[in-house]
Amino acid sequence: MEVKDIKIKGISYDEFKDNDSLEKYVEELRANGVGIITGVLDDIINWGRSNSLWPLTFATSCCGIEFMAVGAARYDFARFGFEVTRNSPRQADVIIVAGTIVDKMAPVLKRLYDQMAEPKYVIAMGSCAISGGPFCNSYCVVNGVDEFLPVDVYVPGCPPKPEALLYGMMQLQRKVKMERFMFKDKEVKENE
Amino acid sequence: MENIKELILAKVSDAVIEDKQYLTVTVKPEDLRTLAKMLRYDEGFDYLIQLTGVDYGDSLGVVYLLAKSEDMAVCIVIKTATADKENPTLPTVSDMWKAANWNEREVYDYFGVIFINHPDMRHLFLTERWKGYPLRKDYDAGRDVNPLDLKSYDMSDTTVSYVSEGDGIKKIEKNLFEEEDYVVNIGPQHPATHGVLHFRTALDGEIIKKIDANCGYIHRGVEKLCEGLTYPQSLHFTDRLDYLCAHIYRHGLCMCVEKAAGIEVPERAEVIRTIMDELQRIDSHLIAWSCMCQDMSALTAFIYGMRDREKILDIFEETGGGRLIQNYNVIGGVMADIHPNFVQRVKDFIPVMRKGLKEYHQLYTGNVIARERMIGVGVMSKETAIAYGVTGPSARASGIHCDLRKMAPYAAYDKVEFKEIIRMEGDSMARYMNRLDEIEESLHIIEQLIDNIPEGDFCAKTKAIIKLPEGEYFQRVEGGRGEWGVYILSKGDKTPYRMKFRSPCMTLVNAMDTISRGGKIADLITIGGSMDYIIPDIDR
Amino acid sequence: MFDFSIWTNWIDQFLRTNLPEFWALAIEFVVVGVIILALYCIIALALIYFERKICAFFQCRLGPNRVGPYGIFQSVADMLKMLIKEIIPINHTDKFLFYLAPFFVLIASILAFGAIPWGNGLQILDFNIGIFYILSVSSLGVIGILLAGWASNNKYSMIGAMRSGAQLISYELSAGLALMTIVVLSGSMQLSTMIEGQKDCWYLFQGHIPAVIAFIIYLIAGHAETNRGPFDLPEAESELAAGYHTEYSGLQFGFFYLAEYLNMFIIASIAATVFLGGWMPFHVTGLDGFNAVMDYIPSVIWFFGKVVFLMMLSLWVRWTFPRLRIDHLLDLEWKYLLPINMVNLLVMVIVVIYGWYF
């Protein structure tokens, strides 16, 4: 099943991997049907959100350099509207966890995430953020940020190439494009 | 050196002196300060290169590697140990070498050794709530002892020091800051700290009164991990310490193991390694330049630096397969032969880089605002640099001859001709210019080698399992930010008994407090940029 | 030269003949208000896109190109997102001042925006002290910034706000004096009279040396007043995270963001009006044919052309220079710009008294 309304400019639907989980996610979101007006409003909002994902400048180690490379001339994530890296978590939309998270850093990262304004997304970049990577046996390394953060997209690699991060960000865009925002709270309450 | 032996024996009669890789002196803890004073003030061993804690099983010891600022190749090793594992104490040497300050805190972290009279005996990498001493051999690394705690705690504003008084030891609590200080937290998540470093900065208006630097936000316990892995397995950690000098660091560890195991490295591999090292150095200095410009808010300059750096990464990627982390060196040589395009690509790159350098000078070096902000800012005197053990381009900006490629040549550095860049000013501008000039020198080295890569094997044949004979091995290499060192204590197994990496960046951050006092907040950022530290290298 | 006041007067007449005066005025107020706000938004969005593209080209990048052709809807997407982003209520803040601050900044720039002459006959407020009015309302913005820094209860914000206070108050002096130099030349503070006075020759050329000096000083001081690099100390990204607006999220941050770009526009348009003749075309005395051709180009295009040119200069500086340090910043103002400015004013007075201008 191809989800018709997910379009990323220049890349066809089939070129993306892991379409299954996206389709499952869409099915879940649309289980009770989507109202015409709310659906259209959602689409407009999602268009805005997905094209303006401002990352927080957050990097702990190697992956941070690749994150910088994505911002620089050759890869240039400004093309997708990600360029405005914010230094204040209040103004950021997505936190790219680039690098190893250790025990001492984990509370800080959690706090940063809590300080971000909704809607907020998390990308785990690199094997350290995904699972602890080469340091997973260490006495003070967190084995994956998903232990305490809800991760939206995983970008594997040690460190991932800039292209991989761009791909991951596009996957996040696809996910954001499917979200439901209007009257979501009301529906959740009714279901309860 | 014979002279020194006699002098040592005259001072400390029961010292054990051995001729190993370096002259090694073993003393009792109570004689340590006598010997250290003599070496520091009479013999001119003013550089404390490494300070390593070791758990010998029945005792806890410390190994000091000292060098002379006049001739960095002359080294001496002091060893001492205490048998008391319950309440281990040793005398501090932090009053003689300021570099010992953080190193002793690191030993306290790892082994629980308390240094008497140390001014600031806090944990360096681990939190105050950490139970146990992770690098002791009996430490159980289970997560149930030290579970992940997500609660944010306030940082303590006090520090302790242990002072000997009569027979006993007295604990003294001190405040880090004064009552009326306006303390601003710069970090751990801050755009200008180049990673996760935490400066607690006491301000008077915009003027910096004191900086208390906290590390450990990326302390991954690499040294402990290495103890459980064989030598080829532990290689990949070095790439991830200072990811901008991945190749150079790995080169250092490989050399250490090769020397210890007596592996002869083919000449081709030596030359390839040297070229790669220099490319890596250019890459590292480019990032340093870019990030310094970015810290001073010149984003265009940042992007120009990153743009030219991509060309080096292309060369790396073609030959080694990796961009940032190449995993290219292996014990005995390099992992694969160079790509057929390699020589041509490097040759094409050299003029591009030269043009780039000219552009950087036009865009940034001559800029009046940049000059105002760099000249005379963050002056590091020669004495300060020596006391803190600062090496690399930053120390060479303070007039110290410390380029190991010249002082103690390794690989193919003795075959090439290049200048050691020395400046005397010691300010941010000197450090900045040193880096750009070193790029030029690196290009010069590459130019001499690229046409003369000898034919032959790219890797020596090694056994599948490499066992090092019992003993201690040191290796020092010139990284992008200073001298990187490795210390291996082998008990004859296929895994090291203790492996320690000497971090050049730690000395840089340690010196930050001294050289940025009295400056503005903006100066702190400039100085930080010009020192160019990489945090994972400090925390390991 | 087409006079837009024909249209506006016709509408005014039409409303007044058909409605009582009160209602006619009320409708006019509302319409003008809506137009101003809409223009405000559109110009800000266009500017954001414009800056991103220009900066990308300076840096050998492409800039936004995915949303719409050449990415022209990029800033619209940003605005949509910002509108529905959560506004975080923060503990330990002065709630009232915290929420008030962004409005202060925004309103200050809207008030100044209202007095800009867009084209021949397109000006909403035409006081006899127009320049004075613009100077005074645009400097109100600093109160908003100070409030934001103070109310946030955040040390970065506080330092940022204090820097911004020191910076704006000092550079206000230079900007004011530079404009006064031209007021001496024109003999009026009314914007329409000033533009009319540049019919034959722009003040930049009329006043020759003192006017050029005043122009350069105004560009520097104006650039500093907009808090943009190299004068972006109040938000100094690499030093103070996000400076005075560190704690603001969502739409409130959006207000600061919009106001920053609009201030750039306002400064550029004042400079264009006072020094480069505003909407007045480029005329050369004696060349009637040339002047007639110039008159064919609509006044609005003249105005925007000049403003865009000045903004290009500003962006060029912004993306080339590193940031000043606070003491260098104050040195520049108090040791160089202000004394030069005062002497320059005196020179201008002498020039005007002896009639040495064109």
XYZ file of N, CA and C in Angstrom, chain C residues 117 130-131 134 175 178-183 185-186 188-191 194-195 198 201-205 211 214-215 218 267-279 303 306 310:
135
model
N 7.315 56.471 3.928
C 6.690 56.823 2.642
C 7.028 55.769 1.590
N 8.341 64.032 11.271
C 8.367 62.614 10.906
C 9.630 61.880 11.346
N 10.795 62.484 11.068
C 12.070 61.834 11.411
C 12.169 61.619 12.917
N 9.955 58.750 14.016
C 10.502 57.420 13.708
C 11.632 57.068 14.674
N 22.911 57.501 15.315
C 21.884 57.470 14.281
C 21.146 58.795 14.268
N 23.309 61.639 12.908
C 23.531 61.524 11.466
C 22.305 62.027 10.714
N 21.117 61.686 11.216
C 19.907 62.157 10.546
C 19.766 63.670 10.705
N 20.159 64.175 11.870
C 20.043 65.615 12.101
C 20.901 66.397 11.106
N 22.032 65.801 10.744
C 22.891 66.458 9.762
C 22.100 66.764 8.490
N 21.290 65.786 8.083
C 20.505 65.978 6.866
C 19.341 66.923 7.128
N 18.797 66.880 8.354
C 17.706 67.803 8.678
C 18.205 69.240 8.541
N 20.387 70.238 6.490
C 20.467 70.519 5.054
C 19.093 70.780 4.463
N 18.121 69.947 4.882
C 16.801 70.048 4.245
C 15.959 71.135 4.885
N 13.869 70.678 7.209
C 12.560 70.179 7.624
C 12.710 68.792 8.218
N 11.766 68.452 9.109
C 11.761 67.108 9.656
C 10.666 66.280 9.021
N 9.876 66.909 8.173
C 8.762 66.196 7.572
C 9.270 65.362 6.406
N 8.889 64.086 6.391
C 9.452 63.194 5.386
C 9.054 63.617 3.982
N 11.103 66.451 2.853
C 12.475 66.037 2.596
C 12.583 65.363 1.238
N 11.622 64.518 0.925
C 11.676 63.826 -0.366
C 11.512 64.828 -1.496
N 14.536 66.522 -2.581
C 15.562 65.762 -3.301
C 15.189 65.556 -4.764
N 18.263 66.520 -6.863
C 19.508 65.840 -6.504
C 19.324 65.232 -5.118
N 19.730 63.973 -4.933
C 19.569 63.347 -3.621
C 20.447 64.046 -2.592
N 20.018 64.001 -1.350
C 20.763 64.705 -0.304
C 22.188 64.170 -0.182
N 22.344 62.900 -0.497
C 23.678 62.312 -0.412
C 24.652 63.091 -1.292
N 24.130 63.531 -2.489
C 24.995 64.270 -3.406
C 24.939 65.760 -3.122
N 27.455 64.897 4.003
C 26.323 63.983 3.829
C 26.811 62.553 3.668
N 27.787 61.327 7.027
C 26.588 61.034 7.814
C 25.933 59.746 7.341
N 25.946 59.524 6.032
C 25.331 58.321 5.467
C 26.042 57.071 5.987
N 25.345 56.600 9.591
C 23.986 56.112 9.812
C 23.882 54.630 9.480
N 15.299 50.444 9.037
C 16.543 51.210 8.988
C 16.922 51.493 7.530
N 16.795 50.447 6.707
C 17.158 50.630 5.301
C 16.237 51.648 4.649
N 14.943 51.622 4.994
C 14.043 52.544 4.309
C 14.240 53.975 4.804
N 14.593 54.146 6.079
C 14.875 55.516 6.523
C 16.109 56.045 5.800
N 17.128 55.189 5.731
C 18.348 55.621 5.038
C 18.030 55.966 3.595
N 17.205 55.134 2.959
C 16.849 55.395 1.563
C 16.088 56.713 1.448
N 15.168 56.946 2.394
C 14.343 58.150 2.310
C 15.175 59.404 2.538
N 15.996 59.370 3.549
C 16.694 60.587 3.945
C 17.893 60.878 3.043
N 18.611 59.832 2.677
C 19.842 60.085 1.924
C 19.679 59.868 0.423
N 18.852 58.889 0.075
C 18.784 58.523 -1.351
C 17.463 58.936 -1.997
N 16.736 59.823 -1.337
C 15.560 60.371 -1.991
C 14.315 59.522 -1.933
N 14.267 58.506 -1.116
C 13.057 57.700 -0.949
C 12.533 57.212 -2.284
N 11.271 57.525 -2.589
C 10.701 57.056 -3.852
C 11.075 57.967 -5.016
N 11.524 53.043 -4.573
C 11.702 52.909 -3.118
C 12.253 51.534 -2.757
N 15.915 50.852 -3.780
C 16.923 51.447 -2.906
C 17.033 50.664 -1.598
N 20.287 48.701 -0.040
C 20.882 48.952 1.275
C 20.887 47.689 2.129
